[in-house]
CSV table of N, CA and C in Angstrom, one decimal:
chain,number,residue,atom,x,y,z
Z,406,UNK,N,101.2,113.8,90.3
Z,406,UNK,CA,102.1,114.9,90.1
Z,406,UNK,C,102.9,114.8,88.8
Z,407,UNK,N,103.1,113.6,88.3
Z,407,UNK,CA,103.9,113.5,87.1
Z,407,UNK,C,103.2,114.2,85.9
Z,408,UNK,N,101.8,114.2,85.9
Z,408,UNK,CA,101.1,114.8,84.8
Z,408,UNK,C,101.3,116.3,84.8
Z,409,UNK,N,101.4,116.9,86.0
Z,409,UNK,CA,101.6,118.4,86.1
Z,409,UNK,C,103.0,118.7,85.7
Z,410,UNK,N,104.0,117.9,86.1
Z,410,UNK,CA,105.4,118.1,85.6
Z,410,UNK,C,105.5,117.9,84.1
Z,411,UNK,N,104.8,116.9,83.6
Z,411,UNK,CA,104.9,116.7,82.1
Z,411,UNK,C,104.2,118.0,81.4
Z,412,UNK,N,103.1,118.5,82.0
Z,412,UNK,CA,102.5,119.6,81.4
Z,412,UNK,C,103.4,120.8,81.4
Z,413,UNK,N,104.1,121.0,82.5
Z,413,UNK,CA,105.1,122.1,82.6
Z,413,UNK,C,106.2,122.0,81.5
Z,414,UNK,N,106.7,120.8,81.5
Z,414,UNK,CA,107.9,120.5,80.6
Z,414,UNK,C,107.5,120.7,79.1
Z,415,UNK,N,106.3,120.3,78.8
Z,415,UNK,CA,105.9,120.4,77.4
Z,415,UNK,C,105.1,121.7,77.0
Z,416,UNK,N,104.9,122.5,78.0
Z,416,UNK,CA,104.2,123.8,77.8
Z,416,UNK,C,102.8,123.7,77.5
Z,417,UNK,N,102.2,122.6,78.0
Z,417,UNK,CA,100.7,122.4,77.8
Z,417,UNK,C,99.9,123.1,79.0
Z,418,UNK,N,99.6,124.3,78.7
Z,418,UNK,CA,98.9,125.1,79.7
Z,418,UNK,C,97.6,124.5,80.2
Z,419,UNK,N,96.8,124.1,79.2
Z,419,UNK,CA,95.5,123.5,79.5
Z,419,UNK,C,95.6,122.3,80.5
Z,420,UNK,N,96.6,121.4,80.2
Z,420,UNK,CA,96.8,120.2,81.0
Z,420,UNK,C,97.3,120.6,82.4
Z,421,UNK,N,98.1,121.7,82.5
Z,421,UNK,CA,98.6,122.1,83.8
Z,421,UNK,C,97.4,122.7,84.6
Z,422,UNK,N,96.6,123.5,84.0
Z,422,UNK,CA,95.4,124.0,84.7
Z,422,UNK,C,94.5,122.9,85.2
Z,423,UNK,N,94.3,121.9,84.3
Z,423,UNK,CA,93.5,120.7,84.7
Z,423,UNK,C,94.1,120.0,85.9
Z,424,UNK,N,95.4,119.9,86.0
Z,424,UNK,CA,96.0,119.2,87.1
Z,424,UNK,C,95.9,120.0,88.4
Z,425,UNK,N,96.0,121.3,88.3
Z,425,UNK,CA,95.8,122.2,89.5
Z,425,UNK,C,94.4,122.1,90.0
Z,426,UNK,N,93.4,122.0,89.1
Z,426,UNK,CA,92.0,121.9,89.4
Z,426,UNK,C,91.7,120.5,90.1
Z,427,UNK,N,92.3,119.5,89.6
Z,427,UNK,CA,92.2,118.1,90.2
Z,427,UNK,C,92.7,118.1,91.6
Z,428,UNK,N,93.9,118.7,91.8
Z,428,UNK,CA,94.5,118.8,93.1
Z,428,UNK,C,93.6,119.5,94.1
Z,429,UNK,N,93.0,120.7,93.6
Z,429,UNK,CA,92.1,121.4,94.4
Z,429,UNK,C,90.9,120.6,94.8
Z,430,UNK,N,90.3,119.9,93.9
Z,430,UNK,CA,89.1,119.0,94.1
Z,430,UNK,C,89.5,118.0,95.2
Z,431,UNK,N,90.6,117.4,95.1
Z,431,UNK,CA,91.0,116.3,96.0
Z,431,UNK,C,91.2,116.9,97.4
Z,432,UNK,N,91.8,118.1,97.5
Z,432,UNK,CA,92.0,118.8,98.8
Z,432,UNK,C,90.6,119.1,99.4
Z,433,UNK,N,89.7,119.6,98.5
Z,433,UNK,CA,88.4,120.0,99.0
Z,433,UNK,C,87.6,118.7,99.5
Z,434,UNK,N,87.8,117.6,98.8
Z,434,UNK,CA,87.1,116.4,99.3
Z,434,UNK,C,87.7,116.0,100.6
Z,435,UNK,N,89.0,116.0,100.8
Z,435,UNK,CA,89.7,115.6,102.0
Z,435,UNK,C,89.3,116.6,103.1
Z,436,UNK,N,89.3,117.8,102.8
Z,436,UNK,CA,88.9,118.9,103.8
Z,436,UNK,C,87.5,118.6,104.3
Z,437,UNK,N,86.6,118.3,103.4
Z,437,UNK,CA,85.2,118.1,103.8
Z,437,UNK,C,85.0,116.8,104.6
Z,438,UNK,N,85.7,115.8,104.2
Z,438,UNK,CA,85.6,114.5,104.9
Z,438,UNK,C,86.2,114.6,106.3
Z,439,UNK,N,87.3,115.2,106.5
Z,439,UNK,CA,88.1,115.2,107.7
Z,439,UNK,C,87.9,116.5,108.5
Z,440,UNK,N,87.3,117.4,107.9
Z,440,UNK,CA,87.1,118.7,108.6
Z,440,UNK,C,88.4,119.3,109.1
Z,441,UNK,N,89.3,119.5,108.1
Z,441,UNK,CA,90.7,119.9,108.4
Z,441,UNK,C,90.8,121.5,108.4
Z,442,UNK,N,89.9,122.2,107.8
Z,442,UNK,CA,90.0,123.6,107.8
Z,442,UNK,C,90.9,124.1,106.7
Z,443,UNK,N,91.2,123.4,105.7
Z,443,UNK,CA,92.1,123.8,104.7
Z,443,UNK,C,91.6,125.0,103.9
Z,444,UNK,N,90.3,124.9,103.6
Z,444,UNK,CA,89.7,125.9,102.7
Z,444,UNK,C,89.1,127.0,103.6
Z,445,UNK,N,89.9,128.0,103.9
Z,445,UNK,CA,89.4,129.2,104.7
Z,445,UNK,C,88.6,130.0,103.7
Z,446,UNK,N,87.9,131.0,104.2
Z,446,UNK,CA,87.1,131.9,103.3
Z,446,UNK,C,88.1,132.6,102.3
Z,447,UNK,N,89.3,133.0,102.7
Z,447,UNK,CA,90.2,133.6,101.8
Z,447,UNK,C,90.7,132.7,100.7
Z,448,UNK,N,91.0,131.4,101.1
Z,448,UNK,CA,91.5,130.5,100.0
Z,448,UNK,C,90.3,130.1,99.1
Z,449,UNK,N,89.1,130.0,99.6
Z,449,UNK,CA,88.0,129.8,98.8
Z,449,UNK,C,87.8,130.9,97.8
Z,450,UNK,N,88.0,132.2,98.2
Z,450,UNK,CA,87.9,133.4,97.4
Z,450,UNK,C,89.0,133.4,96.4
Z,451,UNK,N,90.2,133.0,96.8
Z,451,UNK,CA,91.3,133.0,95.9
Z,451,UNK,C,91.0,132.0,94.7
Z,452,UNK,N,90.5,130.8,95.0
Z,452,UNK,CA,90.2,129.8,94.0
Z,452,UNK,C,89.1,130.3,93.1
Z,453,UNK,N,88.0,130.8,93.7
Z,453,UNK,CA,86.9,131.3,92.9
Z,453,UNK,C,87.2,132.4,91.9
Z,454,UNK,N,88.0,133.3,92.4
Z,454,UNK,CA,88.4,134.4,91.5
Z,454,UNK,C,89.2,134.0,90.3
Z,455,UNK,N,90.2,133.1,90.6
Z,455,UNK,CA,91.0,132.6,89.5
Z,455,UNK,C,90.2,131.8,88.5
Z,456,UNK,N,89.3,130.9,89.0
Z,456,UNK,CA,88.4,130.1,88.1
Z,456,UNK,C,87.5,131.0,87.3
Z,457,UNK,N,87.1,132.1,87.8
Z,457,UNK,CA,86.1,133.0,87.1
Z,457,UNK,C,86.7,133.6,85.8
Z,458,UNK,N,88.0,133.6,85.7
Z,458,UNK,CA,88.7,134.2,84.5
Z,458,UNK,C,89.4,133.1,83.8
Z,459,UNK,N,89.1,131.8,84.0
Z,459,UNK,CA,89.7,130.7,83.3
Z,459,UNK,C,91.1,130.2,83.9
Z,460,UNK,N,91.4,130.7,85.0
Z,460,UNK,CA,92.7,130.3,85.7
Z,460,UNK,C,92.4,129.0,86.5
Z,461,UNK,N,93.3,128.7,87.3
Z,461,UNK,CA,93.2,127.6,88.3
Z,461,UNK,C,93.9,127.9,89.5
Z,462,UNK,N,93.4,127.5,90.7
Z,462,UNK,CA,94.0,127.8,91.9
Z,462,UNK,C,93.8,126.7,93.0
Z,463,UNK,N,94.6,126.7,94.0
Z,463,UNK,CA,94.4,125.7,95.0
Z,463,UNK,C,95.2,126.2,96.3
Z,464,UNK,N,94.8,125.7,97.5
Z,464,UNK,CA,95.6,125.9,98.6
Z,464,UNK,C,97.0,125.3,98.4
Z,465,UNK,N,98.0,125.9,99.1
Z,465,UNK,CA,99.4,125.4,98.9
Z,465,UNK,C,100.0,125.5,100.3
Z,466,UNK,N,101.1,124.8,100.5
Z,466,UNK,CA,101.9,125.0,101.7
Z,466,UNK,C,101.5,123.9,102.7
Z,467,UNK,N,101.7,124.2,104.0
Z,467,UNK,CA,101.5,123.3,105.1
Z,467,UNK,C,100.1,123.2,105.6
Z,468,UNK,N,99.2,124.1,105.1
Z,468,UNK,CA,97.8,124.1,105.5
Z,468,UNK,C,97.5,125.2,106.5
Z,469,UNK,N,96.3,125.2,107.0
Z,469,UNK,CA,95.9,126.2,107.9
Z,469,UNK,C,95.5,127.5,107.2
Z,470,UNK,N,95.3,127.5,105.9
Z,470,UNK,CA,94.8,128.6,105.2
Z,470,UNK,C,95.7,129.8,105.0
Z,471,UNK,N,97.0,129.5,105.1
Z,471,UNK,CA,97.9,130.7,105.0
Z,471,UNK,C,98.5,130.9,103.6
Z,472,UNK,N,98.3,130.0,102.6
Z,472,UNK,CA,98.9,130.1,101.4
Z,472,UNK,C,98.1,129.4,100.3
Z,473,UNK,N,98.1,130.0,99.1
Z,473,UNK,CA,97.5,129.4,97.9
Z,473,UNK,C,98.3,129.8,96.7
Z,474,UNK,N,98.0,129.1,95.6
Z,474,UNK,CA,98.6,129.4,94.4
Z,474,UNK,C,97.6,129.5,93.3
Z,475,UNK,N,97.7,130.5,92.4
Z,475,UNK,CA,96.8,130.7,91.3
Z,475,UNK,C,97.6,130.8,90.0
Z,476,UNK,N,97.2,130.1,89.0
Z,476,UNK,CA,97.8,130.3,87.7
Z,476,UNK,C,96.9,131.0,86.8
Z,477,UNK,N,97.3,132.1,86.2
Z,477,UNK,CA,96.5,132.9,85.3
Z,477,UNK,C,97.3,133.1,84.0
Z,478,UNK,N,96.6,133.4,82.9
Z,478,UNK,CA,97.2,133.7,81.7
Z,478,UNK,C,97.8,135.1,81.8
Z,479,UNK,N,99.2,135.2,81.7
Z,479,UNK,CA,99.9,136.4,81.8
Z,479,UNK,C,99.5,137.5,80.8
Z,480,UNK,N,98.9,137.1,79.7
Z,480,UNK,CA,98.5,138.0,78.6
Z,480,UNK,C,97.2,138.7,78.9
Z,481,UNK,N,96.5,138.2,79.9
Z,481,UNK,CA,95.1,138.6,80.3
Z,481,UNK,C,95.2,139.7,81.4
Z,482,UNK,N,95.8,140.8,81.1
Z,482,UNK,CA,96.0,141.9,82.0
Z,482,UNK,C,94.7,142.4,82.7
Z,483,UNK,N,93.7,142.5,82.0
Z,483,UNK,CA,92.4,143.0,82.6
Z,483,UNK,C,91.9,141.9,83.6
Z,484,UNK,N,92.0,140.6,83.2
Z,484,UNK,CA,91.5,139.6,84.1
Z,484,UNK,C,92.3,139.5,85.3
Z,485,UNK,N,93.6,139.7,85.2
Z,485,UNK,CA,94.5,139.7,86.4
Z,485,UNK,C,94.1,140.8,87.3
Z,486,UNK,N,93.9,142.0,86.8
Z,486,UNK,CA,93.5,143.2,87.6
Z,486,UNK,C,92.2,142.9,88.3
Z,487,UNK,N,91.3,142.3,87.6
Z,487,UNK,CA,90.0,141.9,88.2
Z,487,UNK,C,90.2,140.9,89.4
Z,488,UNK,N,91.0,139.9,89.1
Z,488,UNK,CA,91.3,138.9,90.2
Z,488,UNK,C,91.9,139.6,91.4
Z,489,UNK,N,92.8,140.4,91.2
Z,489,UNK,CA,93.5,141.1,92.3
Z,489,UNK,C,92.5,142.0,93.1
Z,490,UNK,N,91.5,142.6,92.4
Z,490,UNK,CA,90.5,143.4,93.1
Z,490,UNK,C,89.6,142.5,93.9
Z,491,UNK,N,89.2,141.4,93.4
Z,491,UNK,CA,88.4,140.4,94.2
Z,491,UNK,C,89.2,139.9,95.4
Z,492,UNK,N,90.5,139.6,95.2
Z,492,UNK,CA,91.3,139.1,96.3
Z,492,UNK,C,91.4,140.2,97.4
Z,493,UNK,N,91.7,141.4,97.0
Z,493,UNK,CA,91.8,142.5,97.9
Z,493,UNK,C,90.5,142.7,98.8
Z,494,UNK,N,89.4,142.5,98.1
Z,494,UNK,CA,88.1,142.7,98.8
Z,494,UNK,C,87.9,141.6,99.9
Z,495,UNK,N,88.6,140.5,99.7
Z,495,UNK,CA,88.4,139.4,100.7
Z,495,UNK,C,89.6,139.1,101.6
Z,496,UNK,N,90.6,140.0,101.5
Z,496,UNK,CA,91.8,139.9,102.4
Z,496,UNK,C,92.9,139.0,101.9
Z,497,UNK,N,92.8,138.7,100.6
Z,497,UNK,CA,93.9,137.9,100.0
Z,497,UNK,C,95.0,138.8,99.6
Z,498,UNK,N,96.2,138.6,100.0
Z,498,UNK,CA,97.4,139.4,99.6
Z,498,UNK,C,98.2,138.7,98.5
Z,499,UNK,N,98.1,139.2,97.3
Z,499,UNK,CA,98.9,138.5,96.2
Z,499,UNK,C,100.4,138.8,96.2
Z,500,UNK,N,101.1,137.8,95.8
Z,500,UNK,CA,102.6,138.0,95.6
Z,500,UNK,C,102.8,137.7,94.1
Z,501,UNK,N,103.4,138.6,93.4
Z,501,UNK,CA,103.7,138.3,92.0
Z,501,UNK,C,104.9,137.5,91.9
Z,502,UNK,N,104.8,136.4,91.2
Z,502,UNK,CA,106.0,135.5,91.0
Z,502,UNK,C,105.9,135.0,89.5
Z,503,UNK,N,107.1,134.7,89.0
Z,503,UNK,CA,107.1,134.2,87.7
Z,503,UNK,C,108.3,133.2,87.6
Z,504,UNK,N,108.4,132.6,86.4
Z,504,UNK,CA,109.5,131.6,86.2
Z,504,UNK,C,110.9,132.3,86.3
Z,505,UNK,N,111.8,131.6,86.8
Z,505,UNK,CA,113.2,132.1,86.8
Z,505,UNK,C,113.9,131.8,85.5
Z,506,UNK,N,114.6,132.7,84.9
Z,506,UNK,CA,115.3,132.4,83.7
Z,506,UNK,C,116.3,131.2,84.0
Z,507,UNK,N,116.5,130.4,83.0
Z,507,UNK,CA,117.4,129.3,83.2
Z,507,UNK,C,118.8,129.9,83.4
Z,508,UNK,N,119.6,129.2,84.2
Z,508,UNK,CA,120.9,129.7,84.5
Z,508,UNK,C,121.9,128.6,84.1
Z,509,UNK,N,123.1,129.1,83.7
Z,509,UNK,CA,124.1,128.1,83.4
Z,509,UNK,C,124.6,127.4,84.7
Z,510,UNK,N,124.6,126.1,84.6
Z,510,UNK,CA,125.1,125.4,85.8
Z,510,UNK,C,126.6,125.1,85.6
Z,511,UNK,N,127.3,125.3,86.7
Z,511,UNK,CA,128.7,125.1,86.7
Z,511,UNK,C,129.1,123.7,87.1
């Protein structure tokens, strides 16, 4: 996880995507070995759609197929629209989130 944090702190988008992909691969391996049911059809579709446009995605949260995270290039509006269409076709409901502006700490 330190590599992902380092990538975020240094703005290394490629390294961050690589770390998300590595995490997904490890979850997939664990899921296959232990038959945990982490990768539902919806989460598999979420990951595949993001990867198809150069993004990265993985299941997130406590498991059970209820949540995933996808990182995409914000400047790639057409790609994002395409990913959203693919998600909608498979029942994935996207939530748009972004970084929070830094706040002054008191």
